[in-house]
Amino acid sequence: MAEFIPVDPFDIVIFGGTGDLSRRKLLPALYHRWLDGQIPETSCIVGTARSDMDHKDYRKMAREACEKASGESWDAKEWTKFEKLIHYVAIDATNDDADWDALKSYLTVDSKRPAVFYLATSPSLYVQICEELGKVGLSEGNTRVVLEKPIGTDLESAREINEGVGAWFEERQVFRIDHY
């Protein structure tokens, strides 16, 4: 059997937190890491999207997604512990008046504690989200931004996105991934 090594407490923000990728892959993956003892109970998971919902509604959605993905490994008792880490903040990244400080209030802004911003959104929002994170001081310190590929629709748009993200996050902070 594999040995799982716990990680230090961290914050993760999932932009597009109500979307298909979050429900089918990201939230269940975090729940399984919890079951394996890798996620400390002082970590924080924040879902963001345009949807008007509260923490209770988001946790219900997350529970349904995790339960469906877990099959026989579902553990309702562990879920009650895990869901305490989960929060929701409604943010419309296309709205200049969005309340980014509300998001910041859930995070432990500390130069040592890792913060991961997972952009499970359209690539057309990457630069705008990174700019807003930078403006409220969330691109500094031990932060990472995860971009889903493909990035852009062609070489020119990919370059524009990478340049825009790079204006707020150093290259060492940017992770470009394909979840398949």
Backbone as ProteinMPNN parsed JSONL, in Angstrom:
{"seq_chain_A": "MAEFIPVDPFDIVIFGGTGDLSRRKLLPALYHRWLDGQIPETSCIVGTARSDMDHKDYRKMAREACEKASGESWDAKEWTKFEKLIHYVAIDATNDDADWDALKSYLTVDSKRPAVFYLATSPSLYVQICEELGKVGLSEGNTRVVLEKPIGTDLESAREINEGVGAWFEERQVFRIDHY", "coords_chain_A": {"N_chain_A": [[0.841, -1.18, 0.0], [0.469, 2.259, -0.716], [2.324, 4.956, 0.731], [1.226, 7.921, 2.119], [2.221, 11.191, 2.383], [1.647, 13.754, 4.631], [0.895, 17.176, 3.862], [1.947, 20.58, 4.467], [-0.244, 23.018, 6.025], [-2.43, 24.757, 3.777], [-3.902, 27.106, 1.444], [-6.4, 26.915, -0.99], [-7.878, 28.177, -3.868], [-10.535, 27.79, -5.997], [-11.296, 28.935, -8.98], [-14.161, 29.072, -10.908], [-15.493, 27.276, -9.473], [-17.978, 25.988, -9.367], [-18.231, 24.608, -11.634], [-18.013, 21.963, -14.158], [-15.428, 20.718, -14.21], [-14.537, 21.196, -11.604], [-16.478, 19.822, -10.088], [-16.325, 17.161, -11.06], [-13.607, 16.471, -10.947], [-11.697, 18.159, -9.375], [-12.731, 18.82, -6.693], [-13.465, 16.159, -5.765], [-10.858, 15.036, -5.869], [-9.466, 16.512, -3.938], [-10.952, 15.76, -1.673], [-10.327, 13.01, -1.571], [-7.598, 13.168, -1.058], [-7.796, 14.179, 1.485], [-8.984, 11.982, 2.792], [-6.836, 10.282, 2.654], [-5.184, 11.364, 4.498], [-3.569, 13.522, 3.879], [-4.21, 16.223, 3.87], [-4.146, 18.889, 6.048], [-6.281, 19.859, 8.775], [-6.382, 22.553, 9.115], [-6.222, 23.724, 6.709], [-7.578, 25.529, 3.868], [-10.243, 25.595, 1.623], [-11.547, 27.236, -1.044], [-14.243, 27.854, -3.072], [-15.045, 29.637, -5.988], [-17.297, 31.438, -8.038], [-19.658, 32.785, -10.407], [-22.161, 32.17, -9.572], [-24.94, 32.649, -7.445], [-24.804, 31.716, -4.382], [-24.546, 30.264, -1.067], [-22.263, 29.248, 1.6], [-23.351, 26.874, 2.623], [-24.957, 25.883, 0.506], [-22.959, 25.522, -1.403], [-21.326, 23.617, -0.17], [-23.136, 21.505, -0.109], [-23.417, 20.966, -2.861], [-20.753, 20.24, -3.367], [-20.546, 17.989, -1.727], [-22.357, 16.199, -2.966], [-21.034, 15.866, -5.409], [-18.573, 14.747, -4.583], [-19.414, 12.453, -3.25], [-20.61, 11.027, -5.335], [-18.369, 10.618, -6.982], [-16.802, 9.068, -5.326], [-17.83, 6.516, -4.785], [-17.539, 3.368, -3.345], [-15.677, 4.22, -1.484], [-16.708, 6.323, -0.101], [-17.148, 8.221, 2.826], [-19.133, 9.242, 5.179], [-18.769, 10.244, 7.758], [-16.139, 11.225, 7.718], [-16.53, 13.132, 5.776], [-17.995, 15.115, 7.136], [-16.038, 16.271, 8.651], [-14.22, 17.142, 6.704], [-15.749, 18.971, 5.161], [-15.758, 21.278, 6.633], [-13.578, 22.705, 5.883], [-14.287, 23.883, 3.556], [-15.376, 26.658, 1.669], [-17.314, 29.316, 0.168], [-17.277, 31.907, -2.214], [-18.941, 34.293, -3.989], [-17.934, 35.53, -6.987], [-17.777, 37.529, -9.754], [-15.703, 37.508, -12.212], [-15.633, 39.121, -14.406], [-16.659, 41.493, -13.692], [-15.88, 44.672, -12.727], [-16.44, 45.669, -10.242], [-16.405, 43.58, -8.478], [-16.159, 41.848, -5.353], [-13.289, 41.404, -4.24], [-11.949, 41.54, -1.876], [-13.551, 40.111, -0.142], [-12.963, 37.497, -0.827], [-10.27, 37.453, -0.116], [-10.497, 37.616, 2.639], [-10.917, 35.035, 3.552], [-8.556, 33.745, 3.328], [-5.305, 32.808, 4.505], [-3.141, 35.12, 4.66], [0.021, 34.995, 4.328], [3.471, 34.997, 4.101], [4.728, 32.555, 4.056], [2.852, 30.446, 4.063], [1.446, 28.319, 1.69], [-0.515, 29.352, -1.09], [-2.815, 28.537, -3.499], [-4.12, 29.277, -6.617], [-6.45, 28.088, -8.579], [-7.353, 28.126, -11.831], [-10.033, 27.221, -13.158], [-11.479, 28.031, -15.428], [-12.641, 29.811, -18.349], [-9.977, 30.443, -20.6], [-9.993, 33.078, -21.439], [-10.47, 34.583, -19.234], [-8.246, 34.461, -17.616], [-6.145, 36.463, -17.471], [-7.503, 38.7, -16.453], [-8.412, 37.73, -13.959], [-5.949, 37.185, -12.706], [-4.875, 39.756, -12.644], [-6.67, 41.055, -10.884], [-6.211, 39.539, -8.56], [-3.569, 40.283, -8.124], [-3.872, 43.045, -7.639], [-5.116, 43.068, -5.123], [-3.139, 42.118, -3.57], [-2.653, 39.358, -3.607], [-0.922, 37.95, -5.204], [1.537, 37.735, -4.299], [4.27, 36.484, -2.253], [4.155, 33.088, -1.129], [2.675, 31.981, -3.397], [0.757, 30.367, -5.975], [-0.368, 29.974, -9.319], [-2.606, 28.158, -11.23], [-3.057, 27.188, -14.481], [-5.324, 25.99, -16.819], [-4.785, 24.056, -19.684], [-5.972, 24.056, -23.079], [-4.202, 27.115, -23.571], [-5.458, 29.936, -24.645], [-6.459, 30.522, -28.096], [-4.868, 30.427, -30.252], [-1.412, 30.877, -31.278], [-0.802, 33.62, -30.94], [-2.835, 34.57, -29.133], [-2.268, 32.927, -26.968], [0.278, 33.835, -26.265], [-0.388, 36.463, -25.485], [-2.006, 35.949, -23.245], [-0.171, 34.574, -21.565], [1.708, 36.612, -21.204], [0.125, 38.548, -19.928], [-0.634, 37.204, -17.544], [1.899, 36.862, -16.541], [2.534, 39.435, -15.833], [1.687, 39.703, -13.294], [2.288, 37.41, -11.838], [5.252, 35.648, -11.14], [7.245, 33.59, -13.322], [7.995, 31.202, -12.013], [5.864, 30.804, -10.36], [3.754, 30.028, -11.873], [1.756, 27.463, -13.139], [1.103, 25.423, -15.749], [-1.255, 23.261, -16.819], [-2.656, 20.144, -17.975], [-5.438, 18.464, -17.263], [-5.985, 15.932, -18.116]], "CA_chain_A": [[0.0, 0.0, 0.0], [1.24, 3.492, -0.833], [2.408, 5.823, 1.904], [0.905, 9.294, 1.775], [2.884, 12.125, 3.286], [0.848, 14.976, 4.803], [1.509, 18.435, 3.447], [1.701, 21.675, 5.393], [-1.509, 23.715, 5.751], [-2.431, 25.579, 2.573], [-5.164, 27.641, 0.952], [-6.609, 26.74, -2.429], [-9.058, 28.845, -4.393], [-10.901, 27.243, -7.292], [-12.13, 29.8, -9.808], [-14.96, 28.118, -11.666], [-15.723, 26.273, -8.435], [-19.242, 25.269, -9.541], [-18.206, 24.012, -12.967], [-17.852, 20.53, -14.367], [-14.091, 20.287, -13.797], [-14.505, 21.21, -10.14], [-17.343, 18.769, -9.54], [-15.904, 15.811, -11.438], [-12.187, 16.182, -10.723], [-10.944, 18.881, -8.353], [-13.253, 18.602, -5.339], [-13.235, 14.772, -5.359], [-9.43, 14.787, -5.639], [-9.137, 17.068, -2.617], [-11.585, 14.893, -0.665], [-9.544, 11.776, -1.449], [-6.343, 13.502, -0.364], [-8.201, 14.276, 2.891], [-9.147, 10.615, 3.293], [-5.5, 9.688, 2.765], [-4.451, 12.03, 5.564], [-2.595, 14.476, 3.353], [-4.625, 17.62, 4.013], [-4.37, 19.293, 7.441], [-7.601, 20.453, 9.038], [-6.28, 24.019, 9.119], [-6.196, 24.183, 5.319], [-8.799, 26.222, 3.457], [-10.643, 25.384, 0.232], [-12.558, 28.233, -1.382], [-14.767, 27.827, -4.421], [-15.593, 30.91, -6.456], [-17.993, 31.44, -9.329], [-20.658, 33.846, -10.484], [-23.413, 31.666, -8.995], [-25.368, 33.224, -6.172], [-25.043, 30.671, -3.39], [-23.807, 30.467, 0.171], [-21.39, 28.121, 1.954], [-24.163, 25.67, 2.788], [-25.311, 25.394, -0.835], [-21.738, 25.05, -2.072], [-20.931, 22.355, 0.473], [-24.079, 20.478, -0.563], [-23.007, 20.626, -4.215], [-19.476, 19.539, -3.258], [-20.816, 16.66, -1.155], [-22.958, 15.368, -4.009], [-19.982, 15.559, -6.382], [-17.586, 13.851, -3.967], [-20.068, 11.171, -2.979], [-20.756, 10.365, -6.633], [-17.049, 10.218, -7.469], [-16.132, 8.189, -4.373], [-18.319, 5.14, -4.798], [-17.421, 2.628, -2.088], [-14.77, 4.865, -0.531], [-17.405, 7.429, 0.553], [-17.172, 8.139, 4.279], [-19.931, 10.386, 5.624], [-18.176, 10.796, 8.978], [-14.986, 12.027, 7.295], [-17.033, 14.292, 5.046], [-18.388, 16.175, 8.074], [-14.8, 16.957, 9.043], [-13.653, 17.77, 5.515], [-16.536, 20.096, 4.66], [-15.452, 22.476, 7.421], [-12.519, 23.415, 5.172], [-14.831, 24.398, 2.301], [-16.096, 27.934, 1.709], [-17.706, 29.797, -1.159], [-17.367, 33.346, -2.414], [-19.436, 34.633, -5.326], [-17.145, 36.564, -7.663], [-17.884, 37.603, -11.205], [-14.401, 38.049, -12.608], [-15.805, 40.103, -15.485], [-17.236, 42.698, -13.095], [-14.841, 45.475, -12.066], [-16.855, 45.95, -8.867], [-16.439, 42.34, -7.7], [-15.615, 42.005, -4.005], [-12.106, 40.557, -4.095], [-11.575, 41.528, -0.46], [-14.305, 39.021, 0.494], [-12.146, 36.299, -1.046], [-9.044, 37.601, 0.678], [-10.8, 37.425, 4.061], [-10.886, 33.607, 3.893], [-7.211, 33.205, 3.138], [-4.254, 33.149, 5.451], [-2.155, 35.858, 3.874], [1.262, 34.769, 5.057], [4.484, 34.783, 3.07], [5.19, 31.168, 4.062], [1.77, 29.499, 3.798], [1.124, 28.247, 0.261], [-1.848, 29.671, -1.608], [-2.918, 28.099, -4.886], [-5.286, 29.784, -7.322], [-6.686, 27.173, -9.69], [-8.245, 28.803, -12.762], [-10.851, 26.273, -13.926], [-12.368, 28.954, -16.144], [-12.236, 30.074, -19.724], [-8.695, 31.163, -20.671], [-10.216, 34.504, -21.667], [-10.542, 35.231, -17.918], [-7.0, 34.278, -16.868], [-5.43, 37.715, -17.213], [-8.326, 39.542, -15.583], [-8.378, 37.163, -12.605], [-4.603, 37.41, -12.158], [-4.75, 41.192, -12.373], [-7.417, 41.361, -9.655], [-5.466, 38.929, -7.449], [-2.413, 41.145, -7.9], [-4.296, 44.325, -7.071], [-5.436, 42.925, -3.698], [-1.966, 41.587, -2.883], [-2.677, 37.897, -3.505], [0.031, 37.319, -6.122], [2.851, 37.825, -3.644], [4.565, 35.445, -1.271], [4.218, 31.692, -1.544], [1.458, 31.743, -4.156], [0.848, 29.694, -7.261], [-1.563, 30.046, -10.145], [-2.688, 26.996, -12.109], [-3.801, 27.48, -15.707], [-5.72, 24.82, -17.602], [-4.514, 24.141, -21.119], [-5.134, 24.944, -23.873], [-4.168, 28.525, -23.182], [-5.708, 30.716, -25.844], [-6.992, 29.832, -29.273], [-3.782, 30.351, -31.221], [-0.132, 31.3, -30.694], [-0.871, 35.03, -30.54], [-3.634, 34.716, -27.906], [-1.526, 32.258, -25.897], [1.327, 34.77, -25.849], [-1.031, 37.569, -24.758], [-2.414, 35.444, -21.928], [1.023, 34.328, -20.761], [2.281, 37.915, -20.863], [-0.775, 39.169, -18.948], [-0.476, 36.486, -16.27], [3.27, 37.146, -16.106], [2.616, 40.781, -15.264], [1.296, 39.625, -11.877], [2.898, 36.231, -11.225], [6.533, 35.269, -11.723], [7.164, 32.314, -14.034], [8.098, 30.104, -11.05], [4.58, 30.688, -9.675], [2.724, 29.665, -12.85], [1.717, 26.057, -13.52], [0.201, 25.178, -16.87], [-1.498, 21.817, -16.766], [-3.761, 19.514, -18.674], [-5.881, 17.506, -16.254], [-6.162, 14.589, -18.68]], "C_chain_A": [[0.89, 1.249, 0.0], [1.228, 4.259, 0.478], [2.167, 7.259, 1.451], [1.484, 10.212, 2.83], [2.031, 13.381, 3.407], [1.625, 16.204, 4.322], [1.24, 19.471, 4.524], [0.355, 22.321, 5.059], [-1.368, 24.658, 4.551], [-3.824, 26.138, 2.335], [-5.235, 27.33, -0.535], [-7.925, 27.407, -2.796], [-9.308, 28.283, -5.78], [-11.833, 28.23, -7.985], [-12.853, 28.89, -10.795], [-15.354, 26.967, -10.75], [-17.029, 25.523, -8.528], [-19.282, 24.523, -10.865], [-17.942, 22.521, -12.975], [-16.491, 20.015, -13.89], [-13.987, 20.223, -12.274], [-15.296, 20.05, -9.555], [-16.829, 17.367, -9.86], [-14.48, 15.467, -11.031], [-11.598, 16.831, -9.467], [-11.439, 18.624, -6.937], [-13.117, 17.138, -4.904], [-11.761, 14.451, -5.094], [-8.998, 15.323, -4.279], [-9.728, 16.216, -1.497], [-10.785, 13.598, -0.488], [-8.176, 12.018, -0.808], [-6.615, 13.657, 1.134], [-8.306, 12.875, 3.495], [-7.803, 9.924, 3.498], [-4.628, 10.367, 3.81], [-3.44, 13.052, 5.099], [-2.946, 15.929, 3.608], [-4.882, 17.934, 5.479], [-5.71, 19.996, 7.617], [-7.565, 21.978, 9.129], [-6.127, 24.586, 7.705], [-7.538, 24.801, 4.974], [-9.024, 25.999, 1.965], [-11.767, 26.364, -0.06], [-12.953, 28.053, -2.845], [-15.289, 29.208, -4.768], [-16.248, 30.693, -7.811], [-18.975, 32.604, -9.312], [-21.96, 33.455, -9.789], [-23.691, 32.287, -7.637], [-25.732, 32.08, -5.227], [-24.256, 30.991, -2.137], [-22.956, 29.219, 0.456], [-22.172, 26.813, 2.025], [-24.519, 25.056, 1.432], [-24.083, 24.829, -1.547], [-21.278, 23.727, -1.479], [-21.853, 21.212, 0.053], [-23.71, 20.013, -1.967], [-21.718, 19.805, -4.192], [-19.677, 18.127, -2.717], [-21.383, 15.722, -2.215], [-21.903, 14.94, -5.029], [-18.988, 14.546, -5.815], [-18.174, 12.472, -3.688], [-20.208, 10.362, -4.268], [-19.414, 9.824, -7.126], [-16.387, 9.159, -6.581], [-16.577, 6.735, -4.428], [-18.193, 4.506, -3.42], [-16.502, 3.287, -1.065], [-15.421, 6.059, 0.177], [-17.47, 7.18, 2.051], [-17.87, 9.384, 4.816], [-19.342, 11.039, 6.869], [-16.973, 11.68, 8.637], [-15.438, 13.267, 6.531], [-17.384, 15.426, 6.001], [-17.169, 16.932, 8.59], [-14.238, 17.767, 7.866], [-14.42, 19.018, 5.092], [-16.312, 21.379, 5.447], [-14.356, 23.319, 6.771], [-13.057, 24.203, 3.984], [-15.659, 25.664, 2.515], [-16.446, 28.335, 0.279], [-17.792, 31.312, -1.149], [-17.838, 33.585, -3.845], [-18.604, 35.785, -5.879], [-17.387, 36.435, -9.156], [-16.617, 38.299, -11.684], [-14.5, 39.068, -13.731], [-16.343, 41.432, -14.973], [-16.153, 43.455, -12.325], [-15.174, 45.773, -10.608], [-16.91, 44.699, -7.993], [-15.697, 42.53, -6.379], [-14.453, 41.03, -3.762], [-11.63, 40.515, -2.651], [-12.332, 40.442, 0.301], [-13.543, 37.712, 0.334], [-10.926, 36.331, -0.138], [-9.295, 37.314, 2.155], [-10.782, 35.956, 4.49], [-9.482, 33.021, 3.884], [-6.269, 33.644, 4.245], [-3.149, 33.816, 4.65], [-0.865, 35.888, 4.688], [2.314, 34.418, 4.011], [4.969, 33.338, 3.005], [4.098, 30.167, 3.694], [1.439, 29.491, 2.303], [-0.33, 28.618, -0.022], [-1.84, 29.331, -3.094], [-4.209, 28.648, -5.463], [-5.45, 28.946, -8.581], [-7.739, 27.802, -10.604], [-8.936, 27.782, -13.666], [-11.93, 27.063, -14.657], [-11.945, 29.006, -17.606], [-10.894, 30.806, -19.706], [-8.866, 32.663, -20.891], [-10.299, 35.274, -20.346], [-9.219, 35.194, -17.147], [-6.326, 35.595, -16.494], [-6.212, 38.583, -16.242], [-8.316, 39.03, -14.144], [-7.014, 37.431, -11.964], [-4.373, 38.878, -11.818], [-5.461, 41.554, -11.067], [-6.734, 40.756, -8.432], [-4.258, 39.79, -7.099], [-2.78, 42.448, -7.222], [-4.615, 44.232, -5.579], [-4.304, 42.241, -2.935], [-1.915, 40.075, -2.767], [-1.772, 37.197, -4.52], [1.435, 37.297, -5.533], [3.051, 36.648, -2.699], [4.593, 34.063, -1.89], [2.929, 31.306, -2.281], [1.765, 31.053, -5.476], [-0.45, 29.955, -8.016], [-1.499, 28.877, -11.123], [-3.596, 27.344, -13.277], [-4.083, 26.175, -16.436], [-5.362, 25.058, -19.067], [-5.737, 23.63, -21.883], [-5.27, 26.397, -23.418], [-4.295, 29.343, -24.463], [-6.211, 29.859, -26.993], [-5.955, 29.693, -30.387], [-2.515, 30.874, -30.546], [-0.194, 32.736, -30.181], [-1.664, 35.198, -29.234], [-2.951, 34.029, -26.723], [-0.412, 33.163, -25.371], [0.751, 35.928, -25.041], [-1.445, 37.137, -23.347], [-1.196, 35.227, -21.038], [1.686, 35.628, -20.323], [1.436, 38.609, -19.794], [-0.687, 38.521, -17.581], [0.893, 36.817, -15.678], [3.465, 38.547, -15.555], [2.339, 40.764, -13.761], [1.92, 38.458, -11.135], [4.217, 35.94, -11.925], [6.387, 33.884, -12.358], [7.216, 31.113, -13.075], [6.785, 29.86, -10.298], [3.475, 30.149, -10.585], [2.868, 28.194, -13.239], [0.667, 25.884, -14.61], [-0.011, 23.674, -16.957], [-2.643, 21.414, -17.685], [-4.213, 18.394, -17.754], [-6.125, 16.116, -16.819], [-4.828, 14.004, -18.876]], "O_chain_A": [[1.938, 1.275, 0.646], [0.257, 4.22, 1.233], [2.813, 7.751, 0.526], [1.259, 10.026, 4.026], [1.721, 14.012, 2.397], [2.854, 16.243, 4.378], [0.397, 19.26, 5.396], [-0.133, 22.189, 3.937], [-0.321, 25.271, 4.344], [-4.798, 25.7, 2.946], [-4.244, 27.466, -1.252], [-8.944, 27.227, -2.129], [-8.423, 28.29, -6.635], [-13.006, 28.349, -7.63], [-12.235, 28.041, -11.438], [-15.525, 25.832, -11.195], [-17.199, 24.513, -7.845], [-20.279, 23.871, -11.177], [-17.685, 21.905, -11.94], [-16.422, 18.977, -13.231], [-13.405, 19.286, -11.729], [-14.834, 19.375, -8.635], [-16.894, 16.479, -9.01], [-14.169, 14.3, -10.794], [-11.065, 16.14, -8.599], [-10.653, 18.249, -6.067], [-12.693, 16.885, -3.777], [-11.452, 13.676, -4.19], [-8.251, 14.666, -3.555], [-9.069, 15.978, -0.485], [-10.593, 13.144, 0.64], [-7.663, 11.157, -0.094], [-5.77, 13.309, 1.959], [-7.781, 12.617, 4.578], [-7.646, 9.093, 4.393], [-3.468, 9.996, 3.993], [-2.538, 13.414, 5.854], [-2.067, 16.789, 3.568], [-5.746, 17.313, 6.098], [-6.203, 20.65, 6.698], [-8.613, 22.618, 9.212], [-5.924, 25.787, 7.531], [-8.519, 24.621, 5.696], [-8.12, 26.189, 1.15], [-12.812, 26.333, 0.59], [-12.107, 28.095, -3.738], [-15.906, 29.873, -3.935], [-15.805, 29.873, -8.616], [-19.098, 33.314, -8.314], [-22.769, 34.32, -9.456], [-22.801, 32.428, -6.799], [-26.841, 31.548, -5.279], [-23.403, 31.878, -2.138], [-22.931, 28.272, -0.33], [-21.712, 25.776, 1.547], [-24.394, 23.847, 1.242], [-24.157, 23.793, -2.208], [-20.884, 22.819, -2.211], [-21.401, 20.08, -0.121], [-23.69, 18.813, -2.241], [-21.596, 18.805, -4.898], [-19.051, 17.181, -3.193], [-20.937, 14.582, -2.344], [-21.882, 13.788, -5.461], [-18.608, 13.596, -6.499], [-17.508, 11.453, -3.87], [-19.954, 9.158, -4.285], [-19.338, 8.703, -7.628], [-15.506, 8.432, -7.041], [-15.792, 5.829, -4.151], [-18.689, 5.055, -2.435], [-16.551, 2.937, 0.115], [-14.766, 6.736, 0.968], [-17.802, 6.082, 2.497], [-17.266, 10.454, 4.897], [-19.408, 12.259, 7.017], [-16.812, 12.759, 9.207], [-14.812, 14.323, 6.622], [-17.097, 16.586, 5.706], [-17.267, 18.112, 8.929], [-13.838, 18.921, 8.021], [-13.812, 20.017, 4.706], [-16.647, 22.462, 4.966], [-14.22, 24.505, 7.071], [-12.377, 25.086, 3.46], [-16.511, 25.737, 3.401], [-15.938, 27.765, -0.686], [-18.307, 31.92, -0.211], [-17.205, 33.131, -4.798], [-18.576, 36.876, -5.31], [-17.221, 35.364, -9.739], [-16.478, 39.517, -11.574], [-13.546, 39.804, -13.982], [-16.469, 42.389, -15.736], [-15.579, 42.923, -11.375], [-14.282, 46.096, -9.823], [-17.416, 44.758, -6.873], [-14.726, 43.283, -6.304], [-14.628, 39.974, -3.154], [-10.975, 39.556, -2.244], [-11.818, 39.906, 1.283], [-13.487, 36.908, 1.264], [-10.602, 35.345, 0.523], [-8.405, 36.824, 2.85], [-10.645, 35.666, 5.678], [-9.26, 31.917, 4.383], [-6.425, 34.712, 4.837], [-2.321, 33.143, 4.036], [-0.695, 36.695, 5.602], [2.049, 33.609, 3.122], [5.559, 32.933, 2.004], [4.387, 29.142, 3.076], [1.182, 30.543, 1.719], [-1.243, 28.242, 0.714], [-0.974, 29.779, -3.845], [-5.275, 28.501, -4.864], [-4.682, 29.081, -9.533], [-8.886, 27.988, -10.197], [-8.491, 27.513, -14.782], [-13.125, 26.797, -14.521], [-11.009, 28.326, -18.028], [-10.692, 31.698, -18.882], [-7.969, 33.439, -20.561], [-10.206, 36.501, -20.347], [-9.102, 35.848, -16.111], [-5.978, 35.812, -15.334], [-5.638, 39.141, -15.307], [-8.221, 39.825, -13.209], [-6.939, 37.856, -10.811], [-3.741, 39.194, -10.81], [-4.909, 42.28, -10.239], [-6.682, 41.39, -7.378], [-3.957, 40.002, -5.924], [-2.072, 42.905, -6.325], [-4.413, 45.199, -4.844], [-4.484, 41.831, -1.788], [-1.202, 39.552, -1.91], [-1.849, 35.978, -4.677], [2.394, 36.892, -6.19], [2.112, 35.915, -2.39], [5.005, 33.89, -3.037], [2.192, 30.422, -1.845], [2.869, 31.143, -6.013], [-1.504, 30.136, -7.408], [-0.473, 28.638, -11.759], [-4.747, 27.74, -13.094], [-3.185, 25.359, -16.641], [-5.61, 26.133, -19.612], [-6.48, 22.815, -21.336], [-6.323, 26.826, -22.945], [-3.359, 29.429, -25.258], [-6.366, 28.643, -26.873], [-6.147, 28.938, -31.34], [-2.544, 31.268, -29.38], [0.313, 33.029, -29.098], [-1.21, 35.894, -28.325], [-3.051, 34.505, -25.593], [-0.192, 33.242, -24.162], [1.328, 36.333, -24.032], [-1.253, 37.875, -22.381], [-1.189, 35.651, -19.882], [2.171, 35.731, -19.196], [1.98, 39.194, -18.857], [-0.666, 39.216, -16.565], [1.029, 37.024, -14.472], [4.458, 38.816, -14.879], [2.711, 41.692, -13.044], [2.067, 38.514, -9.914], [4.297, 35.979, -13.153], [5.514, 33.106, -11.976], [6.543, 30.11, -13.313], [6.619, 28.816, -9.667], [2.378, 29.847, -10.114], [3.948, 27.738, -13.616], [-0.513, 26.168, -14.403], [0.937, 22.911, -17.146], [-3.465, 22.229, -18.101], [-3.448, 17.466, -17.491], [-6.444, 15.2, -16.061], [-4.713, 12.871, -19.344]]}, "name": "protein", "num_of_chains": 1, "seq": "MAEFIPVDPFDIVIFGGTGDLSRRKLLPALYHRWLDGQIPETSCIVGTARSDMDHKDYRKMAREACEKASGESWDAKEWTKFEKLIHYVAIDATNDDADWDALKSYLTVDSKRPAVFYLATSPSLYVQICEELGKVGLSEGNTRVVLEKPIGTDLESAREINEGVGAWFEERQVFRIDHY"}
